[in-house]
mmCIF file of C-alpha atoms in Angstrom:
data_model
loop_
_atom_site.group_PDB
_atom_site.id
_atom_site.type_symbol
_atom_site.label_atom_id
_atom_site.label_comp_id
_atom_site.label_asym_id
_atom_site.label_seq_id
_atom_site.Cartn_x
_atom_site.Cartn_y
_atom_site.Cartn_z
ATOM 1 C CA ASP A 1 -0.212 0.012 0.345
ATOM 2 C CA ALA A 2 1.998 3.073 1.158
ATOM 3 C CA GLY A 3 5.203 0.922 1.070
ATOM 4 C CA ILE A 4 5.463 0.660 4.283
ATOM 5 C CA THR A 5 8.048 -1.886 5.926
ATOM 6 C CA GLN A 6 9.077 -3.020 9.542
ATOM 7 C CA SER A 7 12.090 -5.032 10.266
ATOM 8 C CA PRO A 8 12.055 -7.830 11.947
ATOM 9 C CA ARG A 9 8.557 -8.651 11.614
ATOM 10 C CA HIS A 10 9.541 -10.998 15.233
ATOM 11 C CA LYS A 11 12.298 -10.915 17.892
ATOM 12 C CA VAL A 12 12.717 -12.043 21.107
ATOM 13 C CA THR A 13 15.487 -10.274 23.603
ATOM 14 C CA GLU A 14 16.651 -10.245 27.094
ATOM 15 C CA THR A 15 16.446 -8.178 29.479
ATOM 16 C CA GLY A 16 18.424 -4.984 29.742
ATOM 17 C CA THR A 17 19.472 -5.897 26.233
ATOM 18 C CA PRO A 18 19.464 -3.142 23.734
ATOM 19 C CA VAL A 19 17.157 -3.647 20.641
ATOM 20 C CA THR A 20 16.739 -1.006 17.666
ATOM 21 C CA LEU A 21 13.301 -1.681 15.529
ATOM 22 C CA ARG A 22 13.317 0.039 11.974
ATOM 23 C CA CYS A 23 10.530 1.524 9.949
ATOM 24 C CA HIS A 24 11.375 1.883 5.838
ATOM 25 C CA GLN A 25 8.952 3.888 3.961
ATOM 26 C CA THR A 26 9.043 4.329 -0.093
ATOM 27 C CA GLU A 27 6.893 6.883 -0.528
ATOM 28 C CA ASN A 28 8.554 10.011 1.347
ATOM 29 C CA HIS A 29 5.977 11.050 4.126
ATOM 30 C CA ARG A 30 7.320 13.419 6.163
ATOM 31 C CA TYR A 31 5.239 12.301 9.165
ATOM 32 C CA MET A 32 6.038 8.716 10.820
ATOM 33 C CA TYR A 33 4.777 7.023 13.968
ATOM 34 C CA TRP A 34 5.329 4.244 16.643
ATOM 35 C CA TYR A 35 2.746 2.896 18.382
ATOM 36 C CA ARG A 36 2.760 0.059 20.714
ATOM 37 C CA GLN A 37 -0.334 -2.358 20.986
ATOM 38 C CA ASP A 38 -1.248 -3.628 24.176
ATOM 39 C CA PRO A 39 -4.654 -5.747 25.366
ATOM 40 C CA GLY A 40 -6.908 -3.429 27.176
ATOM 41 C CA HIS A 41 -4.877 -0.322 26.188
ATOM 42 C CA GLY A 42 -6.013 0.079 22.212
ATOM 43 C CA LEU A 43 -2.533 1.764 20.812
ATOM 44 C CA ARG A 44 -0.159 4.340 22.231
ATOM 45 C CA LEU A 45 2.188 7.193 20.437
ATOM 46 C CA ILE A 46 5.474 6.520 21.791
ATOM 47 C CA HIS A 47 7.634 8.559 19.645
ATOM 48 C CA TYR A 48 6.577 10.551 16.339
ATOM 49 C CA SER A 49 8.461 13.008 13.208
ATOM 50 C CA TYR A 50 7.845 15.320 11.720
ATOM 51 C CA GLY A 51 10.630 15.926 9.563
ATOM 52 C CA VAL A 52 14.153 14.446 9.356
ATOM 53 C CA LYS A 53 16.203 15.139 12.662
ATOM 54 C CA ASP A 54 12.618 16.855 14.137
ATOM 55 C CA THR A 55 10.875 13.906 16.379
ATOM 56 C CA ASP A 56 8.889 14.405 19.500
ATOM 57 C CA LYS A 57 7.666 12.182 22.293
ATOM 58 C CA GLY A 58 3.886 10.732 22.447
ATOM 59 C CA GLU A 59 2.502 9.561 25.239
ATOM 60 C CA VAL A 60 4.805 6.245 26.324
ATOM 61 C CA SER A 61 7.768 7.324 25.353
ATOM 62 C CA ASP A 62 9.882 6.405 29.110
ATOM 63 C CA GLY A 63 12.278 3.754 27.945
ATOM 64 C CA TYR A 64 12.573 4.047 23.884
ATOM 65 C CA SER A 65 14.239 6.743 22.365
ATOM 66 C CA VAL A 66 13.641 7.500 18.789
ATOM 67 C CA SER A 67 16.349 8.528 15.013
ATOM 68 C CA ARG A 68 15.208 9.683 11.994
ATOM 69 C CA SER A 69 18.564 10.817 9.991
ATOM 70 C CA LYS A 70 16.883 9.875 6.823
ATOM 71 C CA THR A 71 13.287 10.808 5.272
ATOM 72 C CA GLU A 72 12.584 7.050 4.197
ATOM 73 C CA ASP A 73 14.109 5.681 7.843
ATOM 74 C CA PHE A 74 12.817 5.872 11.046
ATOM 75 C CA LEU A 75 14.222 3.693 13.838
ATOM 76 C CA LEU A 76 12.881 2.698 17.292
ATOM 77 C CA THR A 77 16.044 2.373 20.262
ATOM 78 C CA LEU A 78 14.640 0.170 23.337
ATOM 79 C CA GLU A 79 18.165 1.449 25.369
ATOM 80 C CA SER A 80 18.062 -1.282 27.913
ATOM 81 C CA ALA A 81 14.576 -3.192 27.442
ATOM 82 C CA THR A 82 12.642 -4.461 30.440
ATOM 83 C CA SER A 83 9.402 -7.147 30.070
ATOM 84 C CA SER A 84 6.836 -4.323 30.278
ATOM 85 C CA GLN A 85 8.135 -3.372 26.888
ATOM 86 C CA THR A 86 7.076 -6.954 25.484
ATOM 87 C CA SER A 87 4.460 -5.839 22.843
ATOM 88 C CA VAL A 88 3.589 -5.358 19.490
ATOM 89 C CA TYR A 89 4.894 -2.495 17.533
ATOM 90 C CA PHE A 90 3.784 -0.566 14.624
ATOM 91 C CA CYS A 91 5.191 2.261 12.353
ATOM 92 C CA ALA A 92 2.703 4.608 10.700
ATOM 93 C CA ILE A 93 2.805 7.027 8.003
ATOM 94 C CA ARG A 94 0.587 9.817 7.447
ATOM 95 C CA ARG A 95 -0.626 10.096 4.013
ATOM 96 C CA THR A 96 -1.015 13.813 1.679
ATOM 97 C CA ASP A 97 -3.180 12.282 -0.946
ATOM 98 C CA TYR A 98 -6.936 11.624 1.943
ATOM 99 C CA TYR A 99 -5.315 12.551 4.933
ATOM 100 C CA GLY A 100 -4.926 8.824 6.452
ATOM 101 C CA TYR A 101 -2.528 6.728 8.255
ATOM 102 C CA THR A 102 -1.336 3.577 6.716
ATOM 103 C CA PHE A 103 0.401 1.454 9.466
ATOM 104 C CA GLY A 104 2.668 -1.253 9.028
ATOM 105 C CA SER A 105 2.288 -4.955 9.441
ATOM 106 C CA GLY A 106 3.800 -4.610 12.836
ATOM 107 C CA THR A 107 6.877 -6.048 14.795
ATOM 108 C CA ARG A 108 6.230 -8.386 18.040
ATOM 109 C CA LEU A 109 8.702 -8.042 20.513
ATOM 110 C CA THR A 110 8.920 -10.430 23.389
ATOM 111 C CA VAL A 111 11.356 -9.671 26.267
ATOM 112 C CA VAL A 112 12.351 -12.421 28.553
ATOM 113 C CA ALA B 1 -5.720 17.250 24.294
ATOM 114 C CA GLN B 2 -7.570 14.757 22.138
ATOM 115 C CA SER B 3 -9.345 11.250 23.616
ATOM 116 C CA VAL B 4 -11.590 8.680 22.411
ATOM 117 C CA THR B 5 -13.988 6.214 24.669
ATOM 118 C CA GLN B 6 -15.475 2.828 23.048
ATOM 119 C CA LEU B 7 -18.115 1.696 24.715
ATOM 120 C CA GLY B 8 -17.592 -1.758 24.678
ATOM 121 C CA SER B 9 -14.403 -3.640 24.942
ATOM 122 C CA HIS B 10 -16.576 -6.469 23.553
ATOM 123 C CA VAL B 11 -19.914 -6.663 21.178
ATOM 124 C CA SER B 12 -21.310 -9.756 20.430
ATOM 125 C CA VAL B 13 -24.150 -9.906 17.470
ATOM 126 C CA SER B 14 -25.436 -13.257 15.614
ATOM 127 C CA GLU B 15 -24.640 -13.205 11.616
ATOM 128 C CA GLY B 16 -27.480 -11.179 9.437
ATOM 129 C CA ALA B 17 -28.037 -8.677 12.809
ATOM 130 C CA LEU B 18 -26.864 -5.193 13.098
ATOM 131 C CA VAL B 19 -23.721 -4.035 13.862
ATOM 132 C CA LEU B 20 -23.443 -1.175 16.060
ATOM 133 C CA LEU B 21 -19.532 -0.178 17.535
ATOM 134 C CA ARG B 22 -19.807 3.299 19.354
ATOM 135 C CA CYS B 23 -17.044 5.448 19.890
ATOM 136 C CA ASN B 24 -17.467 9.227 21.344
ATOM 137 C CA TYR B 25 -14.522 11.735 21.307
ATOM 138 C CA SER B 26 -12.938 14.972 23.045
ATOM 139 C CA SER B 27 -11.207 17.217 20.712
ATOM 140 C CA SER B 28 -10.119 20.793 21.057
ATOM 141 C CA VAL B 29 -10.792 21.481 17.096
ATOM 142 C CA PRO B 30 -12.600 20.218 14.485
ATOM 143 C CA PRO B 31 -11.651 16.237 14.674
ATOM 144 C CA TYR B 32 -10.589 14.574 11.970
ATOM 145 C CA LEU B 33 -12.508 10.421 12.884
ATOM 146 C CA PHE B 34 -11.416 7.162 11.563
ATOM 147 C CA TRP B 35 -12.226 4.064 12.058
ATOM 148 C CA TYR B 36 -9.800 0.762 11.706
ATOM 149 C CA VAL B 37 -9.875 -2.943 11.679
ATOM 150 C CA GLN B 38 -7.867 -5.718 12.644
ATOM 151 C CA TYR B 39 -7.913 -9.607 12.023
ATOM 152 C CA PRO B 40 -5.880 -11.638 14.146
ATOM 153 C CA ASN B 41 -1.922 -11.425 13.716
ATOM 154 C CA GLN B 42 -2.439 -8.513 11.039
ATOM 155 C CA GLY B 43 -1.893 -4.805 11.024
ATOM 156 C CA LEU B 44 -4.533 -2.004 11.161
ATOM 157 C CA GLN B 45 -7.023 -1.453 7.821
ATOM 158 C CA LEU B 46 -8.684 1.570 7.261
ATOM 159 C CA LEU B 47 -12.422 1.125 6.921
ATOM 160 C CA LEU B 48 -13.072 4.771 7.123
ATOM 161 C CA LYS B 49 -12.740 8.161 7.541
ATOM 162 C CA TYR B 50 -14.471 11.549 8.482
ATOM 163 C CA THR B 51 -12.809 14.644 7.444
ATOM 164 C CA SER B 52 -14.732 17.468 7.336
ATOM 165 C CA ALA B 53 -16.962 16.701 4.294
ATOM 166 C CA ALA B 54 -20.462 14.754 4.499
ATOM 167 C CA THR B 55 -21.316 13.471 7.610
ATOM 168 C CA LEU B 56 -22.523 9.954 7.067
ATOM 169 C CA VAL B 57 -19.162 8.113 6.141
ATOM 170 C CA LYS B 58 -19.370 4.690 4.086
ATOM 171 C CA GLY B 59 -16.328 2.570 4.229
ATOM 172 C CA ILE B 60 -15.525 -0.431 3.182
ATOM 173 C CA ASN B 61 -16.962 -4.286 3.519
ATOM 174 C CA GLY B 62 -21.027 -2.377 4.067
ATOM 175 C CA PHE B 63 -19.625 -0.530 6.825
ATOM 176 C CA GLU B 64 -20.629 3.393 7.931
ATOM 177 C CA ALA B 65 -20.042 6.182 10.542
ATOM 178 C CA GLU B 66 -22.109 8.822 11.002
ATOM 179 C CA PHE B 67 -20.255 11.960 12.521
ATOM 180 C CA LYS B 68 -22.707 13.898 15.164
ATOM 181 C CA LYS B 69 -20.907 16.934 16.382
ATOM 182 C CA SER B 70 -23.464 17.889 19.554
ATOM 183 C CA GLU B 71 -23.216 14.474 20.384
ATOM 184 C CA THR B 72 -19.272 14.063 20.214
ATOM 185 C CA SER B 73 -19.746 11.107 18.181
ATOM 186 C CA PHE B 74 -18.715 8.756 15.374
ATOM 187 C CA HIS B 75 -20.405 5.483 15.770
ATOM 188 C CA LEU B 76 -19.912 2.249 13.397
ATOM 189 C CA THR B 77 -22.577 0.561 11.492
ATOM 190 C CA LYS B 78 -23.541 -2.148 9.431
ATOM 191 C CA PRO B 79 -26.873 -3.536 8.894
ATOM 192 C CA SER B 80 -26.013 -6.986 8.575
ATOM 193 C CA ALA B 81 -23.645 -8.912 9.906
ATOM 194 C CA HIS B 82 -21.149 -11.509 8.601
ATOM 195 C CA MET B 83 -19.096 -14.269 10.012
ATOM 196 C CA SER B 84 -16.233 -12.447 8.069
ATOM 197 C CA ASP B 85 -16.822 -9.741 10.709
ATOM 198 C CA ALA B 86 -15.712 -10.842 13.214
ATOM 199 C CA ALA B 87 -12.189 -8.546 14.010
ATOM 200 C CA GLU B 88 -11.404 -5.806 16.913
ATOM 201 C CA TYR B 89 -11.954 -1.995 15.600
ATOM 202 C CA PHE B 90 -10.218 0.669 16.731
ATOM 203 C CA CYS B 91 -11.735 4.433 16.923
ATOM 204 C CA ALA B 92 -9.454 7.098 16.129
ATOM 205 C CA VAL B 93 -9.240 10.792 16.366
ATOM 206 C CA SER B 94 -6.557 13.621 14.921
ATOM 207 C CA ASP B 95 -6.547 17.393 15.422
ATOM 208 C CA GLY B 96 -4.985 17.664 12.613
ATOM 209 C CA GLU B 97 -1.460 19.664 12.431
ATOM 210 C CA THR B 98 -2.125 21.331 15.816
ATOM 211 C CA SER B 99 -0.749 18.333 17.608
ATOM 212 C CA GLY B 100 1.701 17.004 14.853
ATOM 213 C CA SER B 101 -1.160 15.374 13.449
ATOM 214 C CA ARG B 102 -0.953 12.540 15.937
ATOM 215 C CA LEU B 103 -3.374 9.707 16.040
ATOM 216 C CA THR B 104 -5.176 8.504 19.316
ATOM 217 C CA PHE B 105 -6.506 5.751 19.358
ATOM 218 C CA GLY B 106 -9.558 4.091 21.614
ATOM 219 C CA GLU B 107 -8.914 1.127 23.849
ATOM 220 C CA GLY B 108 -10.044 -1.200 20.685
ATOM 221 C CA THR B 109 -13.556 -3.210 20.772
ATOM 222 C CA GLN B 110 -14.041 -6.875 19.351
ATOM 223 C CA LEU B 111 -16.846 -8.114 17.437
ATOM 224 C CA THR B 112 -17.943 -11.884 17.509
ATOM 225 C CA VAL B 113 -20.571 -12.827 14.971
ATOM 226 C CA ASN B 114 -22.352 -16.003 16.316
ATOM 227 C CA PRO B 115 -23.807 -18.583 13.523
#
């Protein structure tokens, strides 16, 4: 659809290790977002970006950092993974053609 | 600040019955409103959106939603449920550029369709 690719699709990691998730888009969209999905909470915004090197925090940003050095890539880093960060992570872009949001397929992260 | 409340975390209907999923929102500016559907182990798919044009919005798979400003609601309906409609549905609101175009989601409603 909007050419959004998330990698990896699945990851198991140990508590205390750093983890980086990647979101790649191919259509030059300005706005990109990272959400986490947990049962009973819907999707909650972690961080978002409104341009290269321009990022801001969402509602659940503690323990996460992001970087956007190129328009097409938005990286989410868990600096020291904890079990509470076990979740499904979704990347999204805001389209400019019909003002909608398109989501990637998600990354299922398990912290053991 | 914007927020979304979905009334009922689980809704169960019979095949062929009316589907009604409720969504109320809070927004300081005229909102953009969305309904997404998520099938098991899949990502989110846009069902429909309201962006200040017609208040009755038609989406995919026979779903529609009506924006009612006086009630701050954007309920999702489908006249006749099909087994394939079983999924989780999310209502979402955006204030547009005023908040970095952030999308705020409700907690979701799991729809079960009984034969």
